[in-house]
Short mmCIF file of C-alpha atoms in Angstrom, two decimals:
data_model
loop_
_atom_site.label_atom_id
_atom_site.label_comp_id
_atom_site.label_asym_id
_atom_site.label_seq_id
_atom_site.Cartn_x
_atom_site.Cartn_y
_atom_site.Cartn_z
CA MET A 848 0.00 0.04 -0.02
CA LYS A 849 1.34 3.31 -0.98
CA LYS A 850 1.22 6.26 1.45
CA PRO A 851 -2.02 8.21 0.83
CA ARG A 852 -2.06 11.93 0.29
CA GLY A 853 -5.72 12.11 1.56
CA LEU A 854 -8.07 10.11 3.65
CA ILE A 855 -11.79 9.89 3.12
CA PHE A 856 -14.15 8.27 5.74
CA ASP A 857 -17.75 7.06 5.45
CA PHE A 858 -19.69 8.30 8.49
CA ASP A 859 -22.44 5.98 9.71
CA GLY A 860 -21.02 2.62 10.76
CA THR A 861 -17.40 3.78 10.07
CA LEU A 862 -16.78 6.79 12.36
CA VAL A 863 -19.89 6.42 14.51
CA ASP A 864 -21.91 3.45 15.65
CA SER A 865 -25.20 4.73 14.34
CA MET A 866 -26.41 1.85 12.14
CA PRO A 867 -28.33 0.04 15.00
CA LEU A 868 -30.14 3.40 15.62
CA HIS A 869 -30.94 3.78 11.93
CA TRP A 870 -32.31 0.25 12.03
CA ARG A 871 -34.71 1.21 14.86
CA ALA A 872 -35.96 4.03 12.81
CA TRP A 873 -36.36 1.95 9.67
CA ASP A 874 -38.10 -0.87 11.49
CA SER A 875 -40.74 1.45 12.99
CA VAL A 876 -41.58 3.16 9.68
CA CYS A 877 -41.59 -0.10 7.69
CA GLN A 878 -43.79 -1.87 10.19
CA ARG A 879 -46.18 1.05 10.25
CA HIS A 880 -46.55 1.02 6.40
CA GLY A 881 -46.39 -2.72 5.82
CA ILE A 882 -43.05 -2.68 4.07
CA GLU A 883 -40.89 -5.77 4.23
CA PHE A 884 -37.33 -4.75 5.07
CA SER A 885 -35.10 -7.02 7.16
CA GLU A 886 -32.33 -5.89 9.57
CA GLN A 887 -29.75 -7.86 7.41
CA ARG A 888 -30.88 -6.10 4.21
CA HIS A 889 -30.65 -2.72 6.10
CA TYR A 890 -26.94 -3.39 6.85
CA SER A 891 -26.27 -4.72 3.44
CA LEU A 892 -27.58 -1.41 1.90
CA GLY A 893 -25.63 0.82 4.23
CA GLY A 894 -24.53 4.04 2.60
CA MET A 895 -27.48 4.13 0.12
CA PRO A 896 -29.87 7.01 0.83
CA SER A 897 -33.13 6.12 2.35
CA ARG A 898 -35.16 7.64 -0.48
CA LYS A 899 -33.39 5.29 -3.04
CA ILE A 900 -33.88 2.26 -0.68
CA LEU A 901 -37.64 3.10 -0.39
CA ALA A 902 -37.99 3.55 -4.19
CA MET A 903 -36.33 0.10 -4.61
CA LEU A 904 -38.67 -1.49 -1.93
CA LYS A 905 -41.67 0.14 -3.48
CA LYS A 906 -40.90 -1.38 -6.87
CA GLU A 907 -39.95 -4.82 -5.55
CA GLN A 908 -43.04 -5.20 -3.44
CA GLY A 909 -45.59 -3.44 -5.63
CA LEU A 910 -46.63 -0.96 -2.99
CA ASP A 911 -48.05 2.48 -3.32
CA PHE A 912 -46.28 5.15 -1.26
CA ASP A 913 -44.15 8.29 -1.85
CA PRO A 914 -40.55 7.32 -1.24
CA ALA A 915 -39.56 10.90 -0.51
CA ALA A 916 -42.36 11.29 2.04
CA LEU A 917 -41.45 7.97 3.82
CA SER A 918 -37.77 8.98 3.76
CA ARG A 919 -38.70 12.12 5.70
CA GLU A 920 -40.72 9.96 8.11
CA LYS A 921 -37.76 7.73 8.65
CA GLU A 922 -35.46 10.76 9.19
CA GLU A 923 -38.02 12.06 11.81
CA ALA A 924 -37.88 8.66 13.56
CA TYR A 925 -34.07 8.78 13.72
CA LEU A 926 -33.90 12.38 15.24
CA PRO A 927 -34.60 11.47 18.82
CA LEU A 928 -32.17 8.58 18.57
CA MET A 929 -29.18 10.77 17.56
CA ALA A 930 -28.27 11.49 21.16
CA GLU A 931 -27.36 7.83 21.58
CA VAL A 932 -24.64 7.86 18.81
CA GLN A 933 -21.22 6.84 19.94
CA PRO A 934 -17.92 7.06 18.15
CA ILE A 935 -16.13 3.99 16.72
CA GLU A 936 -12.85 4.46 18.57
CA PRO A 937 -10.48 2.29 16.40
CA VAL A 938 -11.45 4.19 13.31
CA LEU A 939 -11.53 7.52 15.03
CA ALA A 940 -7.92 6.80 16.24
CA ILE A 941 -6.84 6.55 12.52
CA ALA A 942 -8.38 10.01 11.77
CA ARG A 943 -6.96 11.45 15.04
CA GLU A 944 -3.43 10.19 13.99
CA HIS A 945 -3.63 11.92 10.62
CA ARG A 946 -5.42 15.10 11.69
CA GLY A 947 -3.55 18.18 10.53
CA LYS A 948 -0.98 16.06 8.61
CA ILE A 949 -2.91 15.25 5.38
CA PRO A 950 -6.33 16.35 4.14
CA MET A 951 -9.25 14.34 5.29
CA ALA A 952 -12.91 14.34 4.21
CA ILE A 953 -16.19 12.54 4.92
CA ALA A 954 -18.14 10.92 2.14
CA THR A 955 -21.50 9.69 3.36
CA GLY A 956 -24.85 8.46 2.09
CA GLY A 957 -26.42 10.38 4.99
CA ARG A 958 -27.99 13.81 4.91
CA THR A 959 -26.20 17.02 5.80
CA GLN A 960 -28.81 18.00 8.33
CA PHE A 961 -28.00 14.81 10.42
CA ILE A 962 -24.26 14.47 9.77
CA GLU A 963 -23.28 18.05 10.76
CA PRO A 964 -24.82 17.90 14.24
CA LEU A 965 -23.35 14.41 14.80
CA LEU A 966 -19.84 15.57 13.95
CA GLU A 967 -20.27 18.34 16.54
CA GLN A 968 -21.69 15.90 19.11
CA VAL A 969 -18.68 13.54 18.69
CA GLY A 970 -16.26 16.54 18.72
CA ILE A 971 -14.72 15.92 15.30
CA ALA A 972 -16.31 18.58 13.08
CA ASP A 973 -13.10 20.50 12.62
CA TRP A 974 -11.01 17.44 11.71
CA PHE A 975 -12.24 17.29 8.07
CA CYS A 976 -11.79 19.78 5.37
CA ALA A 977 -14.66 18.49 3.24
CA LEU A 978 -18.09 16.92 3.85
CA VAL A 979 -19.97 15.23 1.00
CA THR A 980 -23.43 13.88 1.73
CA SER A 981 -26.11 12.38 -0.45
CA ASP A 982 -27.48 15.85 -0.72
CA ASP A 983 -24.45 16.95 -2.77
CA VAL A 984 -24.35 14.41 -5.54
CA VAL A 985 -26.77 13.36 -8.25
CA ASN A 986 -25.59 9.64 -8.12
CA PRO A 987 -25.04 8.63 -4.45
CA LYS A 988 -23.37 5.33 -3.40
CA PRO A 989 -22.80 2.80 -4.76
CA ALA A 990 -21.86 5.19 -7.62
CA PRO A 991 -18.33 6.64 -7.10
CA ASP A 992 -19.48 10.31 -7.17
CA THR A 993 -19.60 10.93 -3.33
CA PHE A 994 -15.95 9.86 -2.98
CA LEU A 995 -14.77 11.59 -6.11
CA LYS A 996 -16.33 14.90 -5.02
CA ALA A 997 -14.61 14.48 -1.58
CA ALA A 998 -11.33 13.94 -3.24
CA ALA A 999 -11.85 16.95 -5.52
CA LEU A 1000 -12.77 19.19 -2.52
CA MET A 1001 -9.62 18.09 -0.69
CA GLY A 1002 -7.55 18.86 -3.87
CA VAL A 1003 -6.21 15.29 -3.86
CA PRO A 1004 -6.21 12.96 -6.95
CA ALA A 1005 -8.62 9.98 -6.39
CA ASP A 1006 -5.81 7.48 -6.88
CA ASP A 1007 -3.79 9.15 -4.03
CA CYS A 1008 -6.73 8.65 -1.60
CA ARG A 1009 -7.36 5.90 1.02
CA ALA A 1010 -11.04 5.53 1.93
CA PHE A 1011 -12.67 3.73 4.75
CA GLU A 1012 -16.12 2.01 4.64
CA ASP A 1013 -18.09 -0.50 6.58
CA THR A 1014 -20.37 -1.92 3.82
CA ASP A 1015 -19.81 -3.95 0.54
CA LEU A 1016 -21.76 -1.21 -1.34
CA GLY A 1017 -19.55 1.51 0.08
CA LEU A 1018 -16.35 -0.41 -0.79
CA GLN A 1019 -17.71 -0.90 -4.33
CA SER A 1020 -18.13 2.90 -4.46
CA ILE A 1021 -14.55 3.44 -3.32
CA ARG A 1022 -13.02 1.06 -5.80
CA ALA A 1023 -15.14 2.53 -8.66
CA ALA A 1024 -13.53 5.88 -7.66
CA GLY A 1025 -10.13 4.40 -8.19
CA MET A 1026 -9.17 4.71 -4.58
CA GLU A 1027 -7.55 2.30 -2.06
CA ALA A 1028 -10.43 0.79 -0.03
CA VAL A 1029 -10.16 -0.12 3.61
CA ASP A 1030 -12.90 -2.32 5.06
CA VAL A 1031 -13.31 -1.06 8.70
CA ARG A 1032 -15.10 -4.35 9.65
CA GLU A 1033 -11.68 -5.99 9.38
CA ILE A 1034 -10.16 -3.42 11.67
CA LEU A 1035 -12.82 -4.00 14.19
CA ARG A 1036 -12.59 -7.79 13.93
CA SER A 1037 -8.90 -7.60 14.48
CA ARG A 1038 -9.22 -5.41 17.56
CA ALA A 1039 -11.84 -7.86 19.01
CA VAL A 1040 -9.45 -10.70 18.71
CA VAL A 1041 -6.52 -8.99 20.43
#
């Protein structure tokens, strides 16, 4: 592995342990509207914006609902849970080690209105020179656009970036952007074994 000139981090499930909280919000909304969506599938689609997931579920299950409206409902269900979000320390330690040494960015499938307050809550908002959310790109993950935009905002060529993700879709997005991909699940497994 060559030394990177920039680091890019996914947010949910990578820097913070928010995926179980997102699942609680998803589960309540899906049960209320009769949408089949398993916890396993929720994790497999991590990084994909909720409105895109809901459009896919609507088509698959032949249901009649407005994906944008239900996405807002899911976001509203998540809001009170945000106070419970905790950092994922082994990944945060990597960012801490590189803070101020090389440019760092966040590339997330989340929405700006949720990511910015959580960055403040965890105390890392000033660590990153760029934040790219699903609000900032036409083609969110698993397309490479989120990571490519983050690299451009940092002023670092994509092939000089190392990016961190916790889902297969996110890793696919990183590789499609031509970046070195790090699966944080492996970092967390290796720390659990020690």
